[in-house]
XYZ file of C-alpha atoms in Angstrom:
699
model
C 26.129 130.074 -28.334
C 22.411 130.470 -27.694
C 21.729 130.305 -31.443
C 23.767 127.106 -31.729
C 21.792 125.517 -28.895
C 18.506 126.452 -30.551
C 19.638 124.928 -33.852
C 20.752 121.791 -32.059
C 17.381 121.409 -30.374
C 15.433 121.968 -33.587
C 17.515 119.325 -35.368
C 17.474 116.829 -32.551
C 13.930 115.496 -32.980
C 14.065 115.135 -36.772
C 17.526 113.571 -36.527
C 16.240 110.932 -34.118
C 13.292 109.985 -36.336
C 15.409 109.923 -39.507
C 18.149 107.863 -37.870
C 15.616 105.328 -36.614
C 14.028 104.932 -40.038
C 17.397 104.559 -41.789
C 18.683 101.962 -39.322
C 15.547 99.825 -39.338
C 15.029 100.124 -43.095
C 18.590 98.912 -43.703
C 17.918 95.599 -41.939
C 16.025 93.939 -44.855
C 18.650 95.098 -47.346
C 21.509 93.761 -45.236
C 19.646 90.479 -44.799
C 19.112 90.121 -48.526
C 22.782 90.829 -49.170
C 23.673 88.130 -46.651
C 21.403 85.675 -48.494
C 23.120 86.490 -51.793
C 26.565 85.949 -50.290
C 25.466 82.666 -48.700
C 23.872 81.615 -52.001
C 27.079 82.250 -53.924
C 29.045 80.248 -51.376
C 26.619 77.310 -51.533
C 26.426 77.474 -55.330
C 30.197 77.423 -55.675
C 30.440 74.461 -53.323
C 27.743 72.566 -55.203
C 29.390 73.282 -58.570
C 32.788 72.015 -57.384
C 31.244 68.964 -55.734
C 29.251 68.024 -58.821
C 32.211 68.610 -61.103
C 34.294 66.165 -59.085
C 31.447 63.663 -58.965
C 30.917 63.901 -62.736
C 34.594 63.293 -63.412
C 34.605 60.283 -61.074
C 31.589 58.739 -62.867
C 33.248 59.386 -66.239
C 36.403 57.699 -64.963
C 34.315 54.677 -63.982
C 33.482 54.096 -67.671
C 37.019 54.881 -68.838
C 37.857 52.888 -71.982
C 34.728 50.687 -71.621
C 33.816 50.821 -75.279
C 31.661 47.714 -75.069
C 29.195 49.563 -72.808
C 29.003 52.567 -75.110
C 29.541 51.513 -78.743
C 26.485 50.808 -80.941
C 26.751 48.979 -84.291
C 23.908 49.512 -86.747
C 23.019 46.086 -87.985
C 19.813 44.106 -88.261
C 17.937 44.547 -85.018
C 20.222 47.414 -83.916
C 18.614 50.579 -82.500
C 17.779 53.638 -84.522
C 19.416 56.909 -83.464
C 17.097 58.824 -81.190
C 17.525 62.217 -79.572
C 15.645 64.382 -77.116
C 14.223 67.319 -79.032
C 15.001 70.717 -77.479
C 12.402 72.693 -79.411
C 8.730 71.966 -80.148
C 7.970 70.092 -83.395
C 5.135 71.062 -85.733
C 3.896 68.103 -87.793
C 3.771 69.752 -91.230
C 6.154 67.640 -93.356
C 8.874 70.317 -93.345
C 12.548 69.662 -92.644
C 12.863 73.032 -90.924
C 12.372 71.639 -87.406
C 14.989 68.915 -88.037
C 17.977 70.969 -89.176
C 19.875 70.295 -85.926
C 19.151 66.544 -86.173
C 20.499 65.994 -89.698
C 23.676 64.238 -88.516
C 21.581 61.612 -86.665
C 19.696 60.402 -89.706
C 20.101 56.822 -90.882
C 19.850 56.144 -94.637
C 18.532 53.006 -96.356
C 19.801 51.155 -98.231
C 23.272 51.533 -96.811
C 25.102 51.196 -100.109
C 27.450 54.014 -101.087
C 26.658 56.186 -104.151
C 23.206 54.673 -104.541
C 20.842 56.849 -106.615
C 17.709 54.693 -106.752
C 14.727 54.432 -104.405
C 15.757 55.038 -100.827
C 14.976 56.984 -97.662
C 16.472 58.332 -94.442
C 14.994 58.423 -90.932
C 15.483 60.810 -88.007
C 13.729 60.013 -84.706
C 13.280 62.303 -81.701
C 11.458 62.317 -78.381
C 9.698 65.228 -76.659
C 7.047 65.420 -73.934
C 6.102 61.716 -74.063
C 5.780 61.480 -77.863
C 8.023 60.191 -80.654
C 8.520 62.275 -83.775
C 9.938 60.976 -87.029
C 11.055 62.528 -90.333
C 11.125 60.143 -93.316
C 12.926 61.711 -96.282
C 12.054 59.613 -99.388
C 14.209 59.723 -102.508
C 11.896 59.003 -105.486
C 12.504 60.551 -108.904
C 8.885 59.997 -109.977
C 6.542 60.365 -107.006
C 2.848 59.586 -107.524
C 0.259 61.642 -105.605
C -2.851 60.663 -107.640
C -5.806 58.868 -106.080
C -6.118 55.146 -106.582
C -7.705 52.052 -105.092
C -8.400 52.360 -101.407
C -8.288 48.585 -100.836
C -4.798 47.816 -102.154
C -1.665 49.927 -102.287
C 0.512 48.010 -104.776
C 0.151 50.707 -107.425
C 0.577 53.668 -105.040
C 3.673 55.315 -103.591
C 3.398 54.905 -99.849
C 5.274 54.477 -96.557
C 4.696 51.474 -94.346
C 5.047 51.860 -90.592
C 4.978 48.934 -88.165
C 5.354 48.770 -84.385
C 4.730 46.388 -81.500
C 2.159 47.624 -78.996
C 1.869 47.059 -75.249
C 0.143 43.703 -75.853
C 3.128 42.569 -77.981
C 0.937 42.686 -81.102
C 2.133 44.103 -84.409
C 0.209 47.118 -85.650
C 0.545 48.388 -89.200
C -0.402 51.602 -90.991
C 0.050 52.806 -94.542
C 0.881 56.471 -95.124
C -0.168 57.592 -98.611
C 1.125 61.055 -99.628
C -1.382 63.213 -101.538
C -1.665 66.676 -102.999
C -1.533 69.733 -100.697
C 0.617 68.193 -97.976
C -2.084 65.765 -96.904
C -1.281 62.189 -95.884
C -3.959 59.514 -95.933
C -3.506 57.105 -92.995
C -4.897 53.590 -93.245
C -4.810 50.787 -90.701
C -4.024 47.541 -92.540
C -3.662 43.901 -91.785
C -0.776 41.508 -92.253
C -1.536 41.355 -96.005
C -1.298 45.153 -96.201
C -4.922 45.530 -97.236
C -7.353 47.919 -95.683
C -10.514 45.863 -96.165
C -9.370 43.345 -93.577
C -9.376 45.935 -90.753
C -12.071 47.751 -88.796
C -12.757 50.902 -90.771
C -13.889 52.844 -87.706
C -10.735 52.269 -85.618
C -8.478 55.316 -86.044
C -4.712 54.983 -86.219
C -2.892 56.484 -83.186
C -0.546 58.638 -85.269
C -0.418 62.039 -86.977
C 1.282 62.596 -90.336
C 1.940 65.303 -92.932
C 3.989 65.432 -96.161
C 5.847 67.974 -98.260
C 7.303 67.525 -101.786
C 11.065 67.964 -102.256
C 13.410 68.177 -105.244
C 14.377 64.525 -104.814
C 10.977 63.166 -103.792
C 8.973 63.932 -100.663
C 9.157 63.954 -96.860
C 6.704 62.476 -94.390
C 6.618 63.725 -90.796
C 4.893 61.567 -88.164
C 4.019 61.708 -84.456
C 3.033 58.775 -82.233
C 2.467 58.608 -78.492
C 5.135 56.769 -76.520
C 2.571 54.609 -74.712
C 1.505 53.069 -78.038
C 4.818 51.140 -78.152
C 5.994 48.292 -75.966
C 8.764 48.560 -73.393
C 11.532 47.892 -75.922
C 9.954 50.517 -78.181
C 10.259 48.365 -81.312
C 9.329 49.658 -84.773
C 10.367 49.570 -88.425
C 9.735 51.500 -91.667
C 9.407 50.636 -95.354
C 9.064 52.770 -98.469
C 7.167 51.421 -101.490
C 7.241 52.733 -105.081
C 3.978 52.109 -106.959
C 5.572 52.611 -110.372
C 8.184 49.855 -110.063
C 6.087 47.919 -107.498
C 9.148 47.544 -105.301
C 10.072 48.676 -101.826
C 12.898 49.027 -99.301
C 12.721 48.167 -95.587
C 14.826 49.754 -92.873
C 15.516 46.218 -91.630
C 16.530 44.898 -95.070
C 15.525 41.260 -95.513
C 15.157 40.715 -91.777
C 11.740 40.467 -90.190
C 12.996 42.047 -86.971
C 12.334 45.506 -85.536
C 14.445 48.494 -84.589
C 14.740 49.227 -80.870
C 14.515 52.808 -79.622
C 15.285 51.846 -76.009
C 19.110 51.764 -76.124
C 19.810 51.304 -72.433
C 22.427 48.852 -71.185
C 21.655 46.629 -68.169
C 25.242 46.544 -66.931
C 25.632 50.308 -67.259
C 22.301 50.890 -65.495
C 23.351 48.741 -62.532
C 26.655 50.570 -62.275
C 24.971 53.976 -62.345
C 22.394 52.972 -59.727
C 25.226 52.073 -57.361
C 26.735 55.530 -57.869
C 23.559 57.650 -57.684
C 23.225 58.087 -53.934
C 23.647 61.841 -53.528
C 22.375 63.210 -56.847
C 18.994 63.284 -58.520
C 19.855 61.757 -61.893
C 22.807 60.272 -63.859
C 22.643 59.503 -67.596
C 25.189 57.839 -69.901
C 25.259 58.681 -73.630
C 27.334 57.381 -76.489
C 29.136 59.625 -78.967
C 25.975 59.797 -81.078
C 24.093 61.043 -78.011
C 22.087 57.823 -77.730
C 20.992 57.132 -74.167
C 22.768 53.978 -72.954
C 21.924 54.033 -69.257
C 20.271 56.228 -66.680
C 19.191 56.176 -63.074
C 15.572 56.461 -62.064
C 14.516 60.070 -61.632
C 13.662 60.685 -58.012
C 10.163 62.156 -57.906
C 9.568 65.411 -56.097
C 7.925 64.987 -52.736
C 4.623 66.771 -52.373
C 2.715 67.157 -49.167
C -0.649 65.470 -48.980
C -3.657 67.641 -49.573
C -5.520 68.597 -46.430
C -7.968 71.193 -45.309
C -6.347 74.600 -45.197
C -7.411 77.928 -43.822
C -7.322 81.264 -45.590
C -4.187 82.118 -43.612
C -2.503 78.936 -44.877
C -3.451 79.800 -48.467
C -2.046 83.301 -48.111
C 1.148 81.888 -46.586
C 1.460 79.423 -49.482
C 1.096 82.199 -52.040
C 3.773 84.232 -50.257
C 6.113 81.212 -50.218
C 5.596 80.689 -53.960
C 6.260 84.357 -54.643
C 9.484 84.282 -52.602
C 10.573 81.041 -54.291
C 10.024 82.662 -57.693
C 12.087 85.648 -56.550
C 14.907 83.348 -55.498
C 14.776 81.487 -58.813
C 15.021 84.752 -60.714
C 17.896 85.966 -58.518
C 19.738 82.661 -59.031
C 19.333 82.864 -62.804
C 17.914 79.327 -63.130
C 15.497 80.107 -65.917
C 15.710 78.440 -69.293
C 14.578 75.362 -71.203
C 15.799 72.060 -69.770
C 16.134 70.174 -73.049
C 17.830 73.034 -74.853
C 20.347 73.564 -72.037
C 20.952 69.828 -71.731
C 21.665 69.551 -75.455
C 24.204 72.362 -75.230
C 25.978 70.529 -72.412
C 26.095 67.284 -74.414
C 27.470 69.077 -77.470
C 30.194 70.682 -75.349
C 31.120 67.332 -73.774
C 31.310 65.754 -77.269
C 34.244 68.061 -77.909
C 36.007 66.803 -74.784
C 35.156 69.715 -72.461
C 33.479 69.528 -69.083
C 30.406 71.786 -69.047
C 28.010 72.924 -66.311
C 24.708 74.813 -66.398
C 21.513 75.526 -64.467
C 17.881 75.523 -65.499
C 14.464 75.680 -63.910
C 12.147 72.698 -63.717
C 8.454 72.717 -64.486
C 7.620 71.424 -61.018
C 9.451 74.260 -59.300
C 12.992 74.619 -58.065
C 15.850 73.982 -60.460
C 18.679 71.707 -61.488
C 22.420 71.954 -61.653
C 23.848 69.762 -64.409
C 27.385 68.681 -65.286
C 28.360 66.935 -68.541
C 31.724 65.106 -68.392
C 33.311 63.275 -71.366
C 34.202 59.583 -71.093
C 37.621 58.985 -72.647
C 39.419 55.998 -74.114
C 43.114 55.100 -73.934
C 43.925 57.226 -76.952
C 42.166 60.289 -75.471
C 39.183 60.213 -77.802
C 35.640 60.730 -76.514
C 33.632 57.493 -76.415
C 30.725 58.674 -74.291
C 29.267 61.368 -72.059
C 28.144 61.302 -68.444
C 25.383 63.785 -67.517
C 24.856 64.405 -63.801
C 21.796 66.394 -62.668
C 21.218 67.492 -59.095
C 18.305 69.449 -57.710
C 18.945 72.885 -56.231
C 15.837 72.601 -54.051
C 17.910 72.121 -50.910
C 19.737 75.409 -51.446
C 16.491 77.125 -52.394
C 14.804 75.777 -49.263
C 17.630 77.106 -47.102
C 17.380 80.462 -48.850
C 13.596 80.423 -48.589
C 13.790 79.768 -44.865
C 16.322 82.574 -44.454
C 14.247 84.892 -46.628
C 11.120 84.089 -44.602
C 12.970 84.946 -41.408
C 14.225 88.203 -42.929
C 10.770 89.062 -44.275
C 9.253 88.339 -40.867
C 11.896 90.443 -39.164
C 11.417 93.173 -41.776
C 7.649 93.197 -41.303
C 8.097 93.348 -37.542
C 10.720 96.073 -38.023
C 8.461 98.076 -40.328
C 5.564 97.720 -37.908
C 7.898 98.797 -35.143
C 8.977 101.788 -37.239
C 5.384 102.748 -37.903
C 4.477 102.245 -34.257
C 7.366 104.377 -33.024
C 6.792 107.060 -35.673
C 3.053 106.999 -34.940
C 3.750 107.313 -31.215
C 6.218 110.141 -31.818
C 3.826 112.055 -34.048
C 0.903 111.321 -31.731
C 3.005 112.603 -28.853
C 3.959 115.688 -30.848
C 0.335 116.294 -31.839
C -0.762 115.821 -28.223
C 1.813 118.302 -26.983
C 0.960 120.823 -29.716
C -2.755 120.422 -28.957
C -2.093 120.855 -25.251
C -0.065 123.999 -25.976
C -2.849 125.301 -28.230
C -5.486 124.724 -25.541
C -3.367 126.453 -22.924
C -2.719 129.468 -25.155
C -6.405 129.655 -26.119
C -7.455 129.745 -22.460
C -5.013 132.555 -21.732
C -7.276 135.071 -23.473
C -10.901 135.696 -22.473
C -13.764 136.611 -24.783
C -12.847 140.301 -24.568
C -9.315 139.599 -25.746
C -7.733 140.231 -22.360
C -4.916 138.060 -21.028
C -5.865 136.077 -17.924
C -2.395 134.540 -17.344
C 1.091 135.970 -17.259
C 3.005 133.001 -18.714
C 2.753 129.531 -20.251
C 3.250 126.718 -17.754
C 3.285 123.541 -19.880
C 6.028 122.414 -22.318
C 8.485 125.161 -21.316
C 10.778 122.679 -19.585
C 11.173 120.426 -22.644
C 14.514 120.469 -24.468
C 13.202 120.243 -28.037
C 11.549 122.330 -30.750
C 8.154 122.413 -29.070
C 9.839 123.468 -25.834
C 11.536 126.326 -27.712
C 8.164 127.308 -29.185
C 6.496 127.221 -25.759
C 9.253 129.342 -24.212
C 8.970 131.865 -27.054
C 5.198 132.053 -26.563
C 5.667 132.403 -22.813
C 8.070 135.323 -23.287
C 5.612 137.074 -25.609
C 2.685 136.438 -23.230
C 4.678 137.740 -20.284
C 5.501 140.972 -22.107
C 1.894 141.397 -23.264
C 0.655 140.778 -19.725
C 2.997 143.435 -18.367
C 1.743 145.863 -21.004
C -1.880 144.952 -20.198
C -1.281 145.410 -16.474
C 0.249 148.807 -17.133
C -2.712 149.832 -19.290
C -5.238 148.621 -16.707
C -3.621 150.589 -13.892
C -3.223 153.712 -16.010
C -6.783 155.078 -15.338
C -6.306 154.795 -11.575
C -2.843 156.327 -11.826
C -4.129 159.171 -13.990
C -7.097 159.676 -11.695
C -4.840 159.887 -8.668
C -2.330 162.181 -10.344
C -4.905 164.490 -11.951
C -7.205 164.809 -8.948
C -4.604 166.680 -6.890
C -4.245 169.603 -9.313
C -8.000 169.511 -9.966
C -8.673 169.826 -6.272
C -6.299 172.771 -6.117
C -8.064 174.439 -9.065
C -11.487 173.710 -7.579
C -10.447 175.144 -4.193
C -9.014 178.245 -5.854
C -12.237 178.819 -7.803
C -14.290 178.462 -4.630
C -12.052 180.924 -2.868
C -12.325 183.406 -5.746
C -16.123 183.091 -5.632
C -16.094 184.362 -2.051
C -14.851 187.748 -3.204
C -17.204 190.387 -4.686
C -16.950 190.012 -8.494
C -18.829 191.481 -11.379
C -21.197 189.327 -13.416
C -18.861 188.678 -16.370
C -16.125 187.250 -14.136
C -18.672 185.084 -12.297
C -19.777 183.690 -15.670
C -16.223 182.649 -16.477
C -15.881 181.042 -13.069
C -19.081 179.017 -13.653
C -17.711 177.787 -17.019
C -14.463 176.721 -15.340
C -16.432 174.859 -12.664
C -18.461 172.980 -15.290
C -15.200 172.019 -17.055
C -13.786 170.713 -13.801
C -16.981 168.714 -13.268
C -16.637 167.086 -16.724
C -13.026 166.165 -16.059
C -13.964 164.629 -12.724
C -16.785 162.692 -14.420
C -14.436 161.346 -17.084
C -11.892 160.259 -14.497
C -14.625 158.585 -12.473
C -15.863 156.605 -15.467
C -12.374 155.518 -16.473
C -11.547 154.464 -12.947
C -14.864 152.664 -12.549
C -14.394 150.695 -15.774
C -10.812 149.810 -14.885
C -11.753 148.636 -11.414
C -14.927 146.785 -12.461
C -13.395 143.341 -13.218
C -11.375 143.355 -10.013
C -14.400 144.518 -8.044
C -16.608 141.761 -9.481
C -14.286 139.097 -8.101
C -15.245 140.197 -4.607
C -19.015 140.089 -5.240
C -21.123 137.041 -4.310
C -24.177 135.875 -6.242
C -27.417 135.635 -4.304
C -30.963 134.517 -5.215
C -32.881 137.411 -6.762
C -36.411 137.729 -8.125
C -35.754 139.688 -11.303
C -39.477 140.406 -11.852
C -39.850 142.086 -8.475
C -36.465 143.811 -8.858
C -37.410 145.318 -12.255
C -40.821 146.455 -11.028
C -39.299 148.566 -8.278
C -36.405 149.702 -10.476
C -38.632 150.934 -13.323
C -40.971 152.754 -10.945
C -38.021 154.617 -9.445
C -36.520 155.422 -12.868
C -39.884 156.684 -14.150
C -40.193 159.050 -11.198
C -36.622 160.287 -11.681
C -37.106 160.862 -15.423
C -40.066 163.208 -14.920
C -42.368 164.094 -17.811
C -39.673 164.157 -20.522
C -39.218 160.351 -20.721
C -41.779 157.593 -20.162
C -40.372 154.278 -18.863
C -42.734 151.303 -19.036
C -42.199 147.851 -17.568
C -43.727 144.695 -19.064
C -43.119 141.773 -16.706
C -44.539 138.360 -15.855
C -47.115 137.240 -13.328
C -44.717 134.859 -11.629
C -41.394 135.167 -9.932
C -38.204 135.014 -12.002
C -35.418 133.712 -9.812
C -31.751 134.108 -10.779
C -28.386 134.110 -9.028
C -27.257 137.741 -9.218
C -25.874 140.815 -7.460
C -28.715 143.348 -7.432
C -26.665 146.540 -7.468
C -24.542 145.234 -10.369
C -27.701 144.560 -12.391
C -28.876 148.038 -11.478
C -25.537 149.438 -12.690
C -25.943 147.612 -16.040
C -29.564 148.747 -16.445
C -28.533 152.336 -15.723
C -26.127 152.172 -18.656
C -28.804 150.742 -20.949
C -31.386 153.316 -19.873
C -28.906 156.162 -20.318
C -28.204 154.853 -23.801
C -31.945 154.533 -24.591
C -32.678 158.046 -23.342
C -29.997 159.492 -25.583
C -31.213 157.718 -28.739
C -35.017 157.408 -28.301
C -37.386 159.385 -30.480
C -39.017 162.284 -28.642
C -42.494 161.419 -27.393
C -42.018 157.623 -27.505
C -41.716 155.442 -24.398
C -38.763 153.315 -23.318
C -39.949 149.767 -22.594
C -38.241 147.405 -20.155
C -39.484 143.863 -20.829
C -38.906 140.561 -18.960
C -39.449 137.251 -20.802
C -38.480 133.603 -20.448
C -36.484 131.637 -23.037
C -36.073 127.961 -22.053
C -33.707 128.060 -19.066
C -32.901 131.799 -19.284
C -34.565 135.070 -18.320
C -34.164 137.904 -20.803
C -34.301 141.586 -19.831
C -34.966 143.799 -22.888
C -34.601 147.580 -23.036
C -36.377 148.890 -26.150
C -36.424 152.364 -27.560
C -37.814 153.727 -30.796
C -35.375 155.634 -32.924
C -32.579 155.175 -35.397
C -31.533 151.565 -36.034
C -27.964 150.311 -35.782
C -25.744 148.476 -38.266
C -25.820 144.858 -37.074
C -22.486 144.140 -38.799
C -20.851 146.423 -36.237
C -22.980 145.236 -33.294
C -20.215 143.165 -31.669
C -17.874 146.145 -31.615
C -20.350 148.228 -29.554
C -19.623 146.092 -26.457
C -15.875 146.643 -26.666
C -14.096 149.161 -24.472
C -13.631 152.732 -25.768
C -16.020 152.198 -28.714
C -19.011 154.521 -29.279
C -21.404 155.276 -32.088
C -22.232 158.785 -30.860
C -21.363 161.636 -33.201
C -21.929 164.408 -30.577
C -22.198 164.881 -26.824
C -25.480 164.185 -25.113
C -27.657 166.816 -23.550
C -26.058 168.524 -20.626
C -22.595 168.204 -22.149
C -21.796 164.811 -20.565
C -18.862 163.045 -22.221
C -19.024 159.494 -23.567
C -16.043 157.226 -24.191
C -17.726 153.926 -25.179
C -17.522 152.431 -21.690
C -21.243 151.991 -20.933
C -21.964 148.926 -23.095
C -18.597 147.449 -22.135
C -19.679 147.622 -18.489
C -23.027 146.000 -19.406
C -21.338 143.067 -21.118
C -18.804 142.600 -18.293
C -21.602 142.455 -15.689
C -23.673 140.072 -17.850
C -20.732 137.698 -18.286
C -20.058 137.819 -14.552
C -23.619 136.474 -14.108
C -22.821 133.715 -16.683
C -25.062 135.443 -19.157
C -24.632 137.617 -22.234
C -25.433 141.061 -23.594
C -27.008 141.352 -27.052
C -28.382 143.995 -29.390
C -30.932 143.744 -32.208
C -33.189 145.961 -34.249
C -36.905 145.771 -33.532
C -38.820 143.512 -35.898
C -41.049 146.379 -37.099
C -37.976 148.515 -37.857
C -39.010 151.228 -35.409
C -36.009 151.085 -33.124
C -33.387 149.098 -31.189
C -33.496 146.511 -28.400
C -30.594 145.806 -26.003
C -30.896 142.581 -24.005
C -29.292 140.961 -20.974
C -29.652 137.172 -20.825
C -29.458 135.654 -17.329
C -29.553 131.906 -16.541
C -32.584 130.951 -14.479
C -32.078 129.547 -11.020
C -33.520 126.025 -10.865
C -33.561 125.841 -7.086
């Protein structure tokens, strides 16, 4: 059960974070799915509505052949179509393969094999294109007179411009597909016209098995409103020609719209963008005015407005792609008209160059006998649906951004909170151990009451610390316990030896008794040192720091130590001429110096002095104890101040035992005075220097 609870706690935090991310991240996806469903509903409704509207418009022109039929006679319009693909003016028929059934041939006599031609006319991007296919068994491409064209094969092209003036050009085919274009006057001579005024057309030719073809291009604005023009082909060999208007002096009309049909369509076009009426030859008979797209007036914008506009355009493009409204308008429109020619109702979508898109429906117009006499094309903008979707998408994007920021904020807060708690736990655990590696606390206080993974970790650490503290407490009380337990039998042995000494004994037995007494003295000394070291930290807590002049203290201390050492050891003191005030406990400093002097006496070279030196270093006073002798390995210097560590290889003179407690006592006393104990080799390599650094008293 305990294991299950631990697993539950360790999973709880990660489960909360993961659940939050999944829930909030699903919001944009659900919103986008809602937009798609709403889009399909709106699209279906718009398709059904436009289908019904298209059928109703087609029913309006039911059996009205007089509004749709066109008879090709003098003055009648030429067939014209809207070209779905770009046209390259190179004289080739390749671009006109799909327009072959709309060509008109002249003369109109059946089984005529003489001079003649056919014309196909198309419109694309504000320009008219024409393909003139000339039937001439003996075409002439040689150069001739540039003033008259009676002896040259050529094509004559006439149109009425915006000023209701007739303009004329002569197209002379030449070698290599080139067509020479000449502006001419009413007498068809070039020398009567301004030579430097270029003709507003492009032309190219290509030879064929039956003659040659001439392909032309002229801008729509070069023609008048009725878009009137006519063609003639002239044979220089026979000096005869054929006009598309026959013997009439009139012009063909490319504008095939009907006034009555236009008025009827305008009355119907209230809820759609555009309605067009075509005859069975796909000639435009009537159409409503295209409603221009509304653009907001230009004004000063900020960088934030520009960024918002770019985001709106990007989202609109995304919606267009998702709606599948890409494609060429003319090509799609032609496919709809072809389908309606066969009597079927057809619908399609395409994108517009200005943005947004269109939904189009082509419905056939029928007669009494069920035959198709015309086609109604209804086009309606999808901008309204796109705007609704764009608004919804903007709301979802805004909500998603806010949600993502909320996710990041919550996750950041959670991880910051976790990092803060882990850092707090690390700081608490770091402060539980002092510089000597001893535990100063018995348990961890913070985080142990939390019901999560970090709480489990804190409780585990607290259990370990508690056990280590118990072990440390046991080890710290062991010297006192041993001292107490061992002293009783030692006292009994010592008393027995004293009692034996009172009896008359021979010299050999007395010698053994003296050896036993010295052994007892060593044991008592060892127990005293162990007990002293174990009780030192606890004893220091009861001591109070007082102002002390270290210079005066060391002067008296060194004089006393020199007198006690006798002639075997020389102790010199090098002090300052001013007072050196510190906050200290004098007998504790004396205890530390005793350890350092004992150490120096044991390792100094015979005949060399031991120097005690006092010096200032910024805000500290440094007490150095120098002795000449063997140097120490500085890599192991830090270990010398640890408990139960010694570098001695044999007992000192007099048989005193050493257990590595002296330098440990020195460091403990120095740290109690907020100082430090250090060791270094002398700069001249002659010996070793142990130092105690004490902070100076500023008051």
